[in-house]
XYZ file of C-alpha atoms in Angstrom:
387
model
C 51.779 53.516 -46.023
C 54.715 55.389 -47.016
C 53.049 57.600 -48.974
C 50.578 58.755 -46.467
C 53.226 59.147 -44.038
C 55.097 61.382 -46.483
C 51.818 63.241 -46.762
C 50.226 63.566 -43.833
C 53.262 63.051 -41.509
C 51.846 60.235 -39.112
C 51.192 55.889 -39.813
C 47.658 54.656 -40.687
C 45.714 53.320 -37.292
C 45.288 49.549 -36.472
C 42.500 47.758 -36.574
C 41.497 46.010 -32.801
C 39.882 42.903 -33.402
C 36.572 42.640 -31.266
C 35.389 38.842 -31.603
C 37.343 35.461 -30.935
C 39.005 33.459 -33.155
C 37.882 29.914 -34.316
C 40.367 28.513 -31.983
C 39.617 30.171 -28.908
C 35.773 29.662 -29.724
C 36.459 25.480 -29.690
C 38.663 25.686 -26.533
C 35.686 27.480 -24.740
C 33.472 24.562 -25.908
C 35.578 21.885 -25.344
C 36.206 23.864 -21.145
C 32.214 23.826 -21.342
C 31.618 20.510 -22.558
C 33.527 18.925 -19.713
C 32.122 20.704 -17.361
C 28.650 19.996 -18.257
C 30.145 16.098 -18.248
C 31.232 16.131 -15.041
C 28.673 18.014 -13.215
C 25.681 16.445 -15.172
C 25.451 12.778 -13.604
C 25.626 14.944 -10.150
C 22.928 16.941 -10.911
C 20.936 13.919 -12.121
C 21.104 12.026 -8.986
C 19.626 15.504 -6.838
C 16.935 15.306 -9.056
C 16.296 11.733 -9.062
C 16.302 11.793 -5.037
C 14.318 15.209 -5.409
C 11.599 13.045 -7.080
C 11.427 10.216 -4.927
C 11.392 12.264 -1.740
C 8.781 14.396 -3.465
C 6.810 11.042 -4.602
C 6.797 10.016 -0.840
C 5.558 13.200 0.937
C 2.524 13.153 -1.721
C 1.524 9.655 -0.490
C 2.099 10.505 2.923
C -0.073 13.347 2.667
C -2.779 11.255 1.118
C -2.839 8.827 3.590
C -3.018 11.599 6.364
C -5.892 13.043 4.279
C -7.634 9.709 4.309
C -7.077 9.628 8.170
C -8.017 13.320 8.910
C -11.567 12.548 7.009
C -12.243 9.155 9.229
C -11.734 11.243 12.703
C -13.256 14.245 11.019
C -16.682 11.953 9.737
C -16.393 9.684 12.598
C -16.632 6.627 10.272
C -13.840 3.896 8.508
C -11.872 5.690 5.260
C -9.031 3.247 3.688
C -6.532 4.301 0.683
C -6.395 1.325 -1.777
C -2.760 0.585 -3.247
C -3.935 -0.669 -6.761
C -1.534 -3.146 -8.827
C -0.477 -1.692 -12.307
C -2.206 -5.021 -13.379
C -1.704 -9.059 -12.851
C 1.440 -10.545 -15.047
C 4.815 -9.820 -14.824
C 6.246 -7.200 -13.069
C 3.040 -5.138 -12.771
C 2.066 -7.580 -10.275
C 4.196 -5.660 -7.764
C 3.970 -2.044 -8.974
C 1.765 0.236 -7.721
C 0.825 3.590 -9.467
C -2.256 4.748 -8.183
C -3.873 5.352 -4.640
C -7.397 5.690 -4.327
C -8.994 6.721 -1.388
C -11.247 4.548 0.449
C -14.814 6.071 1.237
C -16.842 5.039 4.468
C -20.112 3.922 3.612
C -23.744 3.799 5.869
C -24.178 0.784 8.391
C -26.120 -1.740 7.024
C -29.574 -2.012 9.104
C -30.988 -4.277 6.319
C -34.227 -3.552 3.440
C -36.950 -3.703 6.048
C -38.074 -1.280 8.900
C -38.635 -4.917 11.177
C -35.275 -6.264 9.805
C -34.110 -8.386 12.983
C -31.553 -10.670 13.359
C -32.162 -13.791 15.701
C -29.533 -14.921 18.199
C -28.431 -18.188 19.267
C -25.411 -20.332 20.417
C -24.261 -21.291 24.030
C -22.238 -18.904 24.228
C -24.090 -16.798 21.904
C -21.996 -17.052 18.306
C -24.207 -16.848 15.450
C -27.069 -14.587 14.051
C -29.643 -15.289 11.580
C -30.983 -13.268 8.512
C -34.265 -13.454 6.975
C -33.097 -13.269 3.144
C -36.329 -11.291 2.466
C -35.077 -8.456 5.128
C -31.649 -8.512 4.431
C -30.719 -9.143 0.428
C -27.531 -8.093 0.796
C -26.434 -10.910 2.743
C -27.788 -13.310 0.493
C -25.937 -12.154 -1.441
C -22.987 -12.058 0.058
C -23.364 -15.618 1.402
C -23.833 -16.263 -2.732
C -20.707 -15.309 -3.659
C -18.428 -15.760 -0.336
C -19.581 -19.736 -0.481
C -19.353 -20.312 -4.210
C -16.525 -23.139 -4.835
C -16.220 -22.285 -8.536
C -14.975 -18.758 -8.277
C -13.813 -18.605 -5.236
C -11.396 -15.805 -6.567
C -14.590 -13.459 -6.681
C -14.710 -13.287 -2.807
C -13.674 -10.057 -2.385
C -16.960 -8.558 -4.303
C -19.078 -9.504 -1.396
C -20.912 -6.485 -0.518
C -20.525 -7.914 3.017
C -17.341 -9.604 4.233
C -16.006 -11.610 6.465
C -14.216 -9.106 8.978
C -16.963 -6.587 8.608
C -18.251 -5.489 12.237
C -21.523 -6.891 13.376
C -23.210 -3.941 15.702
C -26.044 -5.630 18.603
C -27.738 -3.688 21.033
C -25.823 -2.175 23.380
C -23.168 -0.841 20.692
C -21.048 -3.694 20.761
C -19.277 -4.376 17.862
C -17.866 -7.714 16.661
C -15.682 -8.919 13.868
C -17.757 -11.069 11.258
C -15.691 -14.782 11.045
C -18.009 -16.765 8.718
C -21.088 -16.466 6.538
C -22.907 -19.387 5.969
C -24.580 -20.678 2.743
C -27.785 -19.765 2.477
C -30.422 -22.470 3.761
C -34.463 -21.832 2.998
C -35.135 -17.759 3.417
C -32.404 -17.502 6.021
C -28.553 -16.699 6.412
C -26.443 -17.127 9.179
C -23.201 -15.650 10.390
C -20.709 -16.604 13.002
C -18.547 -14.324 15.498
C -17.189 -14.561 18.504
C -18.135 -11.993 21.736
C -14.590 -12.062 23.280
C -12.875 -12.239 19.860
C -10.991 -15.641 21.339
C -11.578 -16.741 17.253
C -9.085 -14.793 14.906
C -9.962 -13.726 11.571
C -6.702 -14.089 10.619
C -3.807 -15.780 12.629
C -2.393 -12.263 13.038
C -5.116 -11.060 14.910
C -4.851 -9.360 18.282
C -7.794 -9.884 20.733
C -9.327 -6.435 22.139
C -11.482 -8.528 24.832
C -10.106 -11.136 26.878
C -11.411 -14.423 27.736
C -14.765 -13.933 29.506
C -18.286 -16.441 30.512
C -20.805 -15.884 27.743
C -24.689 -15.846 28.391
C -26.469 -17.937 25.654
C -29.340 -17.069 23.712
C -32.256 -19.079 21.602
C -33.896 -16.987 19.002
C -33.861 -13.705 20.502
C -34.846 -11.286 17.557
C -32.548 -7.999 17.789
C -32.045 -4.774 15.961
C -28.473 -4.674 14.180
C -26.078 -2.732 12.299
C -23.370 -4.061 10.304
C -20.335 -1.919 9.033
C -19.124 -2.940 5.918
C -15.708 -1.879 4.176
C -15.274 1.429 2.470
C -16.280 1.521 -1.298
C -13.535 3.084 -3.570
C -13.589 7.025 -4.393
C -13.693 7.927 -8.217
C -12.714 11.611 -7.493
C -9.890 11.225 -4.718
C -7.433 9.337 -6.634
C -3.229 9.669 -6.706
C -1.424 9.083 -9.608
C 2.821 8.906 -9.042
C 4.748 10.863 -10.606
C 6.458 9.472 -14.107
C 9.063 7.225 -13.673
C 8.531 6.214 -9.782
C 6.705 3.321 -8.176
C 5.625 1.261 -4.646
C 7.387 -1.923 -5.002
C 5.056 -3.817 -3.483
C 7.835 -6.978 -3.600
C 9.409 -5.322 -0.468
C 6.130 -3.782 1.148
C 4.828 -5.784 4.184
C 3.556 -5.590 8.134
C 6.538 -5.615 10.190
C 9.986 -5.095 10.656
C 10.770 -8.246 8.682
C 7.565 -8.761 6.773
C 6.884 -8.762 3.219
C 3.048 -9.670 2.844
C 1.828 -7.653 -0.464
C 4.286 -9.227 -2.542
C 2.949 -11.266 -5.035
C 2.481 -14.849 -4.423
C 3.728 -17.221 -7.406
C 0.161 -18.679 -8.385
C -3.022 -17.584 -7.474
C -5.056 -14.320 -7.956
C -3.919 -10.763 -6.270
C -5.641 -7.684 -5.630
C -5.193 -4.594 -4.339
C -3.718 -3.610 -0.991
C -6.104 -1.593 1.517
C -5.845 0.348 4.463
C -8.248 1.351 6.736
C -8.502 4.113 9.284
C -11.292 3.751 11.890
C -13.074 7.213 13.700
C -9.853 7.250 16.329
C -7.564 7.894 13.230
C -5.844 4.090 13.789
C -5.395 1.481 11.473
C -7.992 -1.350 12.087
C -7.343 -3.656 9.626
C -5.408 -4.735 6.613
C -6.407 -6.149 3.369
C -4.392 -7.540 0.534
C -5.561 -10.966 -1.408
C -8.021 -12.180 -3.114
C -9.229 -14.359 0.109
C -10.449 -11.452 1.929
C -8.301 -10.991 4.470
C -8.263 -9.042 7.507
C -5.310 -8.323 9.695
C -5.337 -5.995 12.638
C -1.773 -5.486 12.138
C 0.527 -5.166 14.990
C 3.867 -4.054 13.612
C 4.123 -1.286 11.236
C 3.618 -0.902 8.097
C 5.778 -0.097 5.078
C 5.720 0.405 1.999
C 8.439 0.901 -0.503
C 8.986 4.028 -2.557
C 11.098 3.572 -5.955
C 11.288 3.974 -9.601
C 9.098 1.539 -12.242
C 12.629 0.172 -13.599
C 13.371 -1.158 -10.346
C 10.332 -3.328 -9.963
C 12.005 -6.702 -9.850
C 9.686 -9.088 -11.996
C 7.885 -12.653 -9.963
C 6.339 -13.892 -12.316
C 7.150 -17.078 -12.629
C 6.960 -20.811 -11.546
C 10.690 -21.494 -11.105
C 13.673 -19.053 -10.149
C 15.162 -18.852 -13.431
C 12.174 -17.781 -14.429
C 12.089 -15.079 -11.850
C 14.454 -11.586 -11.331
C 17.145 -11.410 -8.654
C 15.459 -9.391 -6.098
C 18.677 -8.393 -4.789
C 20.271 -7.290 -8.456
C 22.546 -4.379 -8.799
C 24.166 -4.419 -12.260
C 23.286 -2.472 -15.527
C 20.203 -4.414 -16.570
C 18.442 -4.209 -13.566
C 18.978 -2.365 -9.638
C 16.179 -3.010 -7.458
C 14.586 -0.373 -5.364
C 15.733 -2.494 -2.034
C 18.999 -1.813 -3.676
C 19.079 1.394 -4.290
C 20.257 4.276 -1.939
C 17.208 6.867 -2.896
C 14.722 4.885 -2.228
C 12.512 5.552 0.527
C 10.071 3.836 2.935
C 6.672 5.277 3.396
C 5.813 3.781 7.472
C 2.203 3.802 8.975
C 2.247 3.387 12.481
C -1.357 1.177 13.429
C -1.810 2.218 16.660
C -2.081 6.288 16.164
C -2.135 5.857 12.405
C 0.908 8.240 11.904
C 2.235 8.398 8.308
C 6.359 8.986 7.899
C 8.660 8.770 5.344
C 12.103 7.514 6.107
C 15.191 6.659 4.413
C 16.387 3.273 3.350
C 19.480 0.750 4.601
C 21.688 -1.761 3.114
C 19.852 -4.807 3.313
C 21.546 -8.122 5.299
C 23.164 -11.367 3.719
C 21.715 -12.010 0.570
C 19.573 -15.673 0.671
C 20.752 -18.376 -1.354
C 17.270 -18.108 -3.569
C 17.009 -14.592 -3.954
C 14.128 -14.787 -6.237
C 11.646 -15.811 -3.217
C 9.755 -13.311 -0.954
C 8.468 -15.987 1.131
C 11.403 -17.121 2.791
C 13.161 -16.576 6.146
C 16.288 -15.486 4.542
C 14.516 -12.765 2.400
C 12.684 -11.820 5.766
C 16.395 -11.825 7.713
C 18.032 -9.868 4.259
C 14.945 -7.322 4.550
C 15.050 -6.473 8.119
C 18.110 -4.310 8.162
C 16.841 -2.275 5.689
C 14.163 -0.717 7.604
C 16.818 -0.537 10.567
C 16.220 3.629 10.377
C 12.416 3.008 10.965
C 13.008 1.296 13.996
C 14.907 4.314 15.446
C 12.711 7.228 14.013
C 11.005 9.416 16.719
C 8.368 10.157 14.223
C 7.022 6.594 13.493
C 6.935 6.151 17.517
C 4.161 8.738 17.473
């Protein structure tokens, strides 16, 4: 350096360094690091509420599809909420909708089908099997005592309307076995006889004429068959926890019962765009429900598993620890509300739940029904489930 200074009369020129050192390169990834830490479980949770708000306006808009099509067609459409399958936990997890399709009015096989009338007041009709097969059938099935669990593949059920002349349409309350070439069914003109005990009577009390064997033309409208193109499958990850999913502000009626077969739950819109009836065991049956209805949006891990005899043998429907947080307690999840009587679908956001019962392993009890009811507190004050 001397020597070119001596030369040329002036110092060599420094070098600028134009990167980062080692150091400063770790400190910028250690800065980065913790910020990702910090921010990341924050970020999770938007995402995770994202998803189940997302999973909830997708069935809500299915069900509203289902209901536009009955007003639009002028006929019954359901949506079926199908159980993942029938041990364990799947018992109360629901991942797939399916829409319910309205099918023709029976008018049975003949052109002279008739059914004959009789009862004082008049309260049962009989079927020549030859003219109508499908209610011998139906009475086949519905009255054998060996599998009785196979009720609910009657092609005709009890709760299906019964159409006489005039347009009058009836609830079906009993099919009897079949004796000779005939059938017969039982109703009830002022609907004074439930089908279920939560049934609400559209007619009131009123003096019957009777009848003896007066042949007339009928209709019967059965259930809606299942779609095999409109289906809904939930997103990965989330579930309807069918455990807290019931008619009513304190109900809890699609949870799985302890023995016994279970099937899927269905919902059915009638021409008006209402809900007509319910559907959710193996039994067959139908409730004209009179509360609203919820269902439970929430994520598969939260499915609380009732499967089982005892209550150590069953999960804490109330747990919130590391192994397992139910969807009742958990803050993002949602309930999905049908309203009967206009057949409005909502989706509203979930409360604490009350005082935890002393067995909180059993869906059937008054204390689970007292502990659920304050978590659908924000339905009851919703504008948009009044509609």
């Amino acid at each position: 350096m001397m020597i070119d200074f001596a030369i040329h009369g002036k110092a060599a020129p420094r070098r600028d360094r134009n990167g980062f050192t080692l150091v400063e390169l770790l400190v910028v990834m250690v800065i980065f690091l913790i910020l990702v830490a910090i921010a990341l479980p924050i970020v999770k949770g938007l995402i995770s509420d994202q998803k189940a708000t997302r999973t909830a306006q997708n069935i809500e808009a299915f069900m509203n599809a289902a209901r536009s099509r009955a007003i639009a067609e002028g006929r019954t459409v359901g949506v079926r909420f199908e159980r993942l399958s029938a041990s364990n936990y799947a018992r109360s997890t629901c991942l797939r909708l399916r829409q319910l399709v309205g099918i023709p009015a029976y008018t049975g096989d003949a052109a002279d089908a008739v059914a004959a009338l009789a009862g004082t007041p008049v309260n049962t009709a009989e079927f020549d099997t030859s003219d109508s097969p499908l209610l011998y059938l139906s009475s086949q099935i519905l009255n054998d005592t060996v599998t009785p669990s196979n009720d609910h593949l009657a092609p005709i059920q009890i709760g299906d309307l019964l159409e006489l002349p005039g347009g009058r349409s009836v609830p079906i309350t009993g099919i009897g076995a079949v004796s000779g070439t005939t059938v017969t069914i039982s109703f009830n003109l002022a609907e004074n006889v439930p089908v279920d005990t939560s049934t609400v009577n559209r007619f009131p009390l009123s003096a019957i004429s009777s009848a003896s064997g007066g042949n007339v033309k009928y209709r019967i409208h059965r259930s809606p068959m299942p779609s095999s193109s409109t289906v809904m499958s939930l997103p990965q990850g989330m579930a309807i926890d069918l455990n807290y999913s019931g008619i009513g502000i304190k109900g809890s009626q699609f949870a799985p019962a302890f023995s016994g077969g279970i099937r899927a739950v269905d919902i059915l819109f009638n021409a008006s765009g209402a809900v007509t009836q319910v559907i959710y065991d193996t039994a067959n049956t139908r409730i004209y429900p009179t509360g609203l209805i919820y269902f439970c949006v929430g994520e598969i891990d939260g499915v609380a598993n009732l499967n089982g005899a005892s209550a150590a043998a069953r999960d804490n429907l109330f747990s919130q620890d590391r192994a397992l947080t139910t969807n009742l307690m958990n803050p993002d999840s949602l309930w999905v509300v049908v309203n009967p009587a206009s057949g409005r679908v909502t989706t509203v956001p979930m409360a604490n739940p009350g005082t935890i019962p002393a067995d909180p392993t059993d869906p059937t009890t008054v204390a689970f029904a007292d502990a659920l009811g304050p978590a659908r507190y924000f339905a009851t004050l919703s504008d948009t489930v009044a509609e």
